[in-house]
mmCIF file with all atom_site columns, C-alpha atoms in Angstrom:
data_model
loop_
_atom_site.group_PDB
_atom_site.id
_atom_site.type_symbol
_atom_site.label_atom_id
_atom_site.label_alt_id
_atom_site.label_comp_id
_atom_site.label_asym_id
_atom_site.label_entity_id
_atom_site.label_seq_id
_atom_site.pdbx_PDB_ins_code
_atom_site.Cartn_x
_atom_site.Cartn_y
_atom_site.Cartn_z
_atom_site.occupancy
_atom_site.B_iso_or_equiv
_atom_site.pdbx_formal_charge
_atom_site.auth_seq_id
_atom_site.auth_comp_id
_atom_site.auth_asym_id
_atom_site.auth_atom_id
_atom_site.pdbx_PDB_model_num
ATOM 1   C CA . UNK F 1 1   ? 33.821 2.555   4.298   1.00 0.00 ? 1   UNK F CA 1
ATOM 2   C CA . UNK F 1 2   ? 34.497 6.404   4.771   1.00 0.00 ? 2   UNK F CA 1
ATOM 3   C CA . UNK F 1 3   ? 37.429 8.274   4.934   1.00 0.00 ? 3   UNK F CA 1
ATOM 4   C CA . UNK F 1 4   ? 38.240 12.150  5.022   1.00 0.00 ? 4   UNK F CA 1
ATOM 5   C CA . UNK F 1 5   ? 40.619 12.996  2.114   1.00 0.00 ? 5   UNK F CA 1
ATOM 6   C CA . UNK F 1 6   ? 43.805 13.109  3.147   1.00 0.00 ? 6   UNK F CA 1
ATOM 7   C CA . UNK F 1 7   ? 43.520 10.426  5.550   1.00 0.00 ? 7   UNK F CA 1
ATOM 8   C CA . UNK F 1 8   ? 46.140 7.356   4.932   1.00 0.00 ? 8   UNK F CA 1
ATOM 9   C CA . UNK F 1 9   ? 44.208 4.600   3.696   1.00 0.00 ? 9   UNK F CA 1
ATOM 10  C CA . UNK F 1 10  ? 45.431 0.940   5.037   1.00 0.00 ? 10  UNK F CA 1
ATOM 11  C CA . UNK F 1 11  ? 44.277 -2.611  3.014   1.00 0.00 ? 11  UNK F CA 1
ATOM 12  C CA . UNK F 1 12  ? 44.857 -6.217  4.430   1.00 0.00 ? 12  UNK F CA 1
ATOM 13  C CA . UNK F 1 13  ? 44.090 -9.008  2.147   1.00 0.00 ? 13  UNK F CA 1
ATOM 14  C CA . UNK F 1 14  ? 44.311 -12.732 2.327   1.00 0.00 ? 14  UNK F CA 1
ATOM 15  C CA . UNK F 1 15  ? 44.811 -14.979 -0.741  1.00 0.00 ? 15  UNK F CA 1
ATOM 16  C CA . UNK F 1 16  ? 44.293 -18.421 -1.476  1.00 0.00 ? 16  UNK F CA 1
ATOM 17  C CA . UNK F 1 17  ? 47.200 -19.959 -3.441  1.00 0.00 ? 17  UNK F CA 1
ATOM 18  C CA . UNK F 1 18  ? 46.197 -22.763 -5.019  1.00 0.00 ? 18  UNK F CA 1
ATOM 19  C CA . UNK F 1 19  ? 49.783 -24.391 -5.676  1.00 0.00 ? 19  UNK F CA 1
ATOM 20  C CA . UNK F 1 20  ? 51.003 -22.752 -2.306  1.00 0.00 ? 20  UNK F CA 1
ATOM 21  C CA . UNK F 1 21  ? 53.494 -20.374 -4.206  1.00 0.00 ? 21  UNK F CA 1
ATOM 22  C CA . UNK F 1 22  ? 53.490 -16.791 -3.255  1.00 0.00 ? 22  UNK F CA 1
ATOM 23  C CA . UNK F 1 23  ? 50.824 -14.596 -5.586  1.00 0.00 ? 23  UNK F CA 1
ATOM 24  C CA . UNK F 1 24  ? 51.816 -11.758 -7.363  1.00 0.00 ? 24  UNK F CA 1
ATOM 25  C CA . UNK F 1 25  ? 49.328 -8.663  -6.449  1.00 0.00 ? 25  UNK F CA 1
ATOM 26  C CA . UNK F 1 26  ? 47.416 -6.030  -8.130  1.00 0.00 ? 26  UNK F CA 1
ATOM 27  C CA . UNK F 1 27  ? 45.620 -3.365  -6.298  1.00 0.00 ? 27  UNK F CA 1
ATOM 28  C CA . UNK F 1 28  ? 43.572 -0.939  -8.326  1.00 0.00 ? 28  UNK F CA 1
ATOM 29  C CA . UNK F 1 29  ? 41.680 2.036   -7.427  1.00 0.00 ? 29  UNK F CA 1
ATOM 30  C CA . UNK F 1 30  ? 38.950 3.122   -9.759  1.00 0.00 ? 30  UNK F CA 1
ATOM 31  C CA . UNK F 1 31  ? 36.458 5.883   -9.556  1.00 0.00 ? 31  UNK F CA 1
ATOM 32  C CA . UNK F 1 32  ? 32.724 4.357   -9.352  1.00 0.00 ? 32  UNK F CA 1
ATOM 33  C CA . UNK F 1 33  ? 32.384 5.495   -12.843 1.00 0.00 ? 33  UNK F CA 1
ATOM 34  C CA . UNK F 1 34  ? 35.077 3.328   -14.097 1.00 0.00 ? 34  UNK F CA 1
ATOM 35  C CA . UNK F 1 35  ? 37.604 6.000   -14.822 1.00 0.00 ? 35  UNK F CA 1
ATOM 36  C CA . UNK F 1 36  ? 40.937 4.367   -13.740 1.00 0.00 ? 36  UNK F CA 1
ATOM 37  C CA . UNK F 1 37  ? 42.778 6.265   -11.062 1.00 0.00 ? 37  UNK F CA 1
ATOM 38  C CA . UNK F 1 38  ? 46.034 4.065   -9.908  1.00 0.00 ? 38  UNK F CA 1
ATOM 39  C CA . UNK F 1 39  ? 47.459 0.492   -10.109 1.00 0.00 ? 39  UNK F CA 1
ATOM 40  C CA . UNK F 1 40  ? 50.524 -0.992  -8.674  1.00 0.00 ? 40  UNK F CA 1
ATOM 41  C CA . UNK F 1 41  ? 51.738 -4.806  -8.429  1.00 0.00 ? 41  UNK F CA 1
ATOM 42  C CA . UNK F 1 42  ? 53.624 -6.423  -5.390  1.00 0.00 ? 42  UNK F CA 1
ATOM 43  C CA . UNK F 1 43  ? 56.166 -7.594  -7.488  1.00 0.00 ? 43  UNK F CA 1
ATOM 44  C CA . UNK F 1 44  ? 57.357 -4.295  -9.036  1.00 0.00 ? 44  UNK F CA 1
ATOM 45  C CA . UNK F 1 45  ? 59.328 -3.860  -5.752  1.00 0.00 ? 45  UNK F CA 1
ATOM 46  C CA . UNK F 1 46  ? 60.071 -7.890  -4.899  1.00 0.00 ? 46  UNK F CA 1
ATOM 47  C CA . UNK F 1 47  ? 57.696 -7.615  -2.460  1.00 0.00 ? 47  UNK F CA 1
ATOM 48  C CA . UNK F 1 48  ? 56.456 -11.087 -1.220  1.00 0.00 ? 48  UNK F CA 1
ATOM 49  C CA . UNK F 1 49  ? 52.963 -11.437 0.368   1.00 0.00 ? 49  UNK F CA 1
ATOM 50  C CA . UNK F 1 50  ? 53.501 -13.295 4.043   1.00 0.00 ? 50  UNK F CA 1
ATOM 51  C CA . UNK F 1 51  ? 52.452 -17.033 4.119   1.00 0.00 ? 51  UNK F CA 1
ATOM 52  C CA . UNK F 1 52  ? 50.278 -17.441 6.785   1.00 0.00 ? 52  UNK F CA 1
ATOM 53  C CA . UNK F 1 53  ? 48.915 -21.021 7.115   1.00 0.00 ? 53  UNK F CA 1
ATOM 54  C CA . UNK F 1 54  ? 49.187 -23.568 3.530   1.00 0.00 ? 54  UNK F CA 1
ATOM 55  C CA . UNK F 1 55  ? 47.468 -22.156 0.372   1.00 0.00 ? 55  UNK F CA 1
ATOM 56  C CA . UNK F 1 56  ? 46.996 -18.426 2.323   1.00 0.00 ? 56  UNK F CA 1
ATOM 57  C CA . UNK F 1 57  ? 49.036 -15.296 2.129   1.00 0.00 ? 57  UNK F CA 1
ATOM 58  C CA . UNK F 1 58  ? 48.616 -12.126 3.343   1.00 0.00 ? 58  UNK F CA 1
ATOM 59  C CA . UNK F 1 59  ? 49.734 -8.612  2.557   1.00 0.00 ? 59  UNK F CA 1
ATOM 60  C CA . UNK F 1 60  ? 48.928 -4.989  3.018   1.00 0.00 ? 60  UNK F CA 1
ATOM 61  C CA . UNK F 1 61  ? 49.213 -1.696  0.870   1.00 0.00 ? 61  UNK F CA 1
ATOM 62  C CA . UNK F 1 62  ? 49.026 1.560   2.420   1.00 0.00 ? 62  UNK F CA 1
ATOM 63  C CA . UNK F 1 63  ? 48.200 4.917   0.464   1.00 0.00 ? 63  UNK F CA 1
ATOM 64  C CA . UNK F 1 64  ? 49.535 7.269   3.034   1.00 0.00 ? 64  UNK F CA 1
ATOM 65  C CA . UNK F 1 65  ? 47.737 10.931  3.126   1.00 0.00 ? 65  UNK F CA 1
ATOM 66  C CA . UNK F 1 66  ? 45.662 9.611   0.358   1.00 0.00 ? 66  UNK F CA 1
ATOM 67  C CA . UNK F 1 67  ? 44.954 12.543  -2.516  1.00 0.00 ? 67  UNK F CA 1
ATOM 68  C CA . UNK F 1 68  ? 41.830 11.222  -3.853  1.00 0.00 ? 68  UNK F CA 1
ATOM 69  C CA . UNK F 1 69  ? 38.930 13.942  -4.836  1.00 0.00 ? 69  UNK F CA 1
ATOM 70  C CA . UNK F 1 70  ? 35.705 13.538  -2.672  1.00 0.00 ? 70  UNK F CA 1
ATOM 71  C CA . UNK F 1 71  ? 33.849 11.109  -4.104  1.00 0.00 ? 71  UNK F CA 1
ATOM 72  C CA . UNK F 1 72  ? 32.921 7.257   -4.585  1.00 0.00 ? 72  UNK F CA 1
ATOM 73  C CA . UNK F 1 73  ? 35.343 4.952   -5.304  1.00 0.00 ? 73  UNK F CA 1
ATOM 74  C CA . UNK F 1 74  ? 36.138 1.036   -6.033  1.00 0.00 ? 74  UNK F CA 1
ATOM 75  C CA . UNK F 1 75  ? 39.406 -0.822  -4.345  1.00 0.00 ? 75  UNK F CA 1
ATOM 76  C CA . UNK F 1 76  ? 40.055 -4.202  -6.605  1.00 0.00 ? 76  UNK F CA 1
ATOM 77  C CA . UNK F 1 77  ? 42.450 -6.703  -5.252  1.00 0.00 ? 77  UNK F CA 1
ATOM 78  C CA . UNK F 1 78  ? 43.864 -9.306  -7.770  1.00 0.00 ? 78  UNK F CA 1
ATOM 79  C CA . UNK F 1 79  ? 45.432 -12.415 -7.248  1.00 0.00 ? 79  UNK F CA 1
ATOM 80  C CA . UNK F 1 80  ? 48.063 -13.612 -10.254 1.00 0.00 ? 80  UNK F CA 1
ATOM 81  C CA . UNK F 1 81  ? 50.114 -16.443 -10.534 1.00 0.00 ? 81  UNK F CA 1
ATOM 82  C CA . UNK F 1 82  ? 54.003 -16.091 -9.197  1.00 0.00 ? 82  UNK F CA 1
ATOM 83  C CA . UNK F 1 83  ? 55.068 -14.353 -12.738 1.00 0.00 ? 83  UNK F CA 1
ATOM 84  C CA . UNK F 1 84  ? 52.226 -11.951 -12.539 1.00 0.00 ? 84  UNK F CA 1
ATOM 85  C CA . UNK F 1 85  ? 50.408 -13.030 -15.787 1.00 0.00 ? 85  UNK F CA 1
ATOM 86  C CA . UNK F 1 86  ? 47.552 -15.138 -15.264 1.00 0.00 ? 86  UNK F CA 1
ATOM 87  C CA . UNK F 1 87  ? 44.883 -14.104 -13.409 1.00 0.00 ? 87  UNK F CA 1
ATOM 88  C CA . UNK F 1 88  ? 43.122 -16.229 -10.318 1.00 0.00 ? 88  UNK F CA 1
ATOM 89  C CA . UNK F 1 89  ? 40.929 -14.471 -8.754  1.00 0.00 ? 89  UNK F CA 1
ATOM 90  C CA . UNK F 1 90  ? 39.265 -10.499 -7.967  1.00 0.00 ? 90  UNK F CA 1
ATOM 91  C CA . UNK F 1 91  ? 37.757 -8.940  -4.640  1.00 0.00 ? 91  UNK F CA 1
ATOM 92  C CA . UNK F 1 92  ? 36.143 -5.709  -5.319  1.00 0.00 ? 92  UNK F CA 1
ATOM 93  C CA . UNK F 1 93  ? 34.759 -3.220  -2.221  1.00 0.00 ? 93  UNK F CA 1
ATOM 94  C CA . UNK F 1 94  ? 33.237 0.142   -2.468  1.00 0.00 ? 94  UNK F CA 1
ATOM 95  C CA . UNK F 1 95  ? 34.722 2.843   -0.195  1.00 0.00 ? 95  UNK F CA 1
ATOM 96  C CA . UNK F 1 96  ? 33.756 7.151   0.005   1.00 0.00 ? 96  UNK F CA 1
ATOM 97  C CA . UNK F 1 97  ? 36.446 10.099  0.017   1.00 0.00 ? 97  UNK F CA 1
ATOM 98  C CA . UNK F 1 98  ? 34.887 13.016  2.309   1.00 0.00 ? 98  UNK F CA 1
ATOM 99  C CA . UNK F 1 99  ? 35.998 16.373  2.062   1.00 0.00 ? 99  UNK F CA 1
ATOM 100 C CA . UNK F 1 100 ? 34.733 20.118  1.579   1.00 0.00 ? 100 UNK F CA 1
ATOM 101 C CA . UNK F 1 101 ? 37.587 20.885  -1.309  1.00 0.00 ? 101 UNK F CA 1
ATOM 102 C CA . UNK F 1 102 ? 35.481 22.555  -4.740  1.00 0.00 ? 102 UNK F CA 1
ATOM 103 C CA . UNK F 1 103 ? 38.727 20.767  -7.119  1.00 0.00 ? 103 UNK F CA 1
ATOM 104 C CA . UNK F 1 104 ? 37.954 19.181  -9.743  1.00 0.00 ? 104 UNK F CA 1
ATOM 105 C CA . UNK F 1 105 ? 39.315 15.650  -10.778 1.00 0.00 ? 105 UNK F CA 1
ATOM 106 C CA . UNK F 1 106 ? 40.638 12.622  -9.398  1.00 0.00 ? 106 UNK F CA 1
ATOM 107 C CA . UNK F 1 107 ? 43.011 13.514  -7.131  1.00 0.00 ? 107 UNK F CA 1
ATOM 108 C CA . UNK F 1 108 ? 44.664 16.818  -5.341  1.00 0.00 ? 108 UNK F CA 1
ATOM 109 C CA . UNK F 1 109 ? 47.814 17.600  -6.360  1.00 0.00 ? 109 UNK F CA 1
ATOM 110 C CA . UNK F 1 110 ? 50.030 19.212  -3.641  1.00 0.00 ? 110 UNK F CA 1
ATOM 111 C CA . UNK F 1 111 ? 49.950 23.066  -4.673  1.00 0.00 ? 111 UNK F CA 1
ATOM 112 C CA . UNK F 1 112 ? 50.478 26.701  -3.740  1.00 0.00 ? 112 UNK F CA 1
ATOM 113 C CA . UNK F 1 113 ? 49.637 29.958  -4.990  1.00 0.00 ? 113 UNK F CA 1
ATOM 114 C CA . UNK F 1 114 ? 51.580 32.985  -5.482  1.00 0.00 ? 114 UNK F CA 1
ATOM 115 C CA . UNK F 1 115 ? 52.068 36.657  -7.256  1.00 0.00 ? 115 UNK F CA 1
ATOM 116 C CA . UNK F 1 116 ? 54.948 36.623  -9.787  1.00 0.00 ? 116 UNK F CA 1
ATOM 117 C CA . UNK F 1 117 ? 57.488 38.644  -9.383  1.00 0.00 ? 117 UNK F CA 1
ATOM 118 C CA . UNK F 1 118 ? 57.323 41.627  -12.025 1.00 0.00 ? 118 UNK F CA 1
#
């Protein structure tokens, strides 16, 4: 997938659930070198995926007027067990920032210049 920087960035994921107990959720962005740009779990808020049909949940993150520098990127989803600890299961897609912008980085800080006053 492509997207223009700045563009709000919208993920749907279903997960299996093998005890049919809500999953806890890790999303992770990571630049396609590696370098680790943000990570956030569903349950720091209390947020509870939606069960859809037994053993599947769904739920969806969105990164709204997303800052990321042009460039390649990796989205990993992770499914955890209902405390967050043990790890089930990873889904890992590729995805491009577009944009003209010469910054340097991993992301564009909202900014302004300006002349001090003397």
């Amino acid at each position: 997938s492509e997207f223009p920087m700045g563009e709000t960035i919208d993920i749907r994921v279903e997960i299996h659930s093998p005890d049919d107990s809500p999953p806890v959720v890790l999303v992770g962005l990571v630049r396609a070198d590696g370098t680790a740009v943000y990570g956030t779990h569903s349950n720091e808020t209390g947020f509870v995926p939606q069960h859809i049909v037994p053993h599947r949940y769904a739920f969806g993150v969105r990164f709204a007027q997303c800052a990321l520098i042009p460039g390649k990127y990796l989205l990993r989803a992770h499914a955890l067990d209902p405390e967050g600890l043990r790890l089930y299961d990873t889904v890992e897609t590729g995805f491009t920032v577009r944009g003209a912008t010469r910054d340097y980085g991993l992301v564009r800080l909202a900014h302004e210049w300006y002349a001090p006053d003397r």
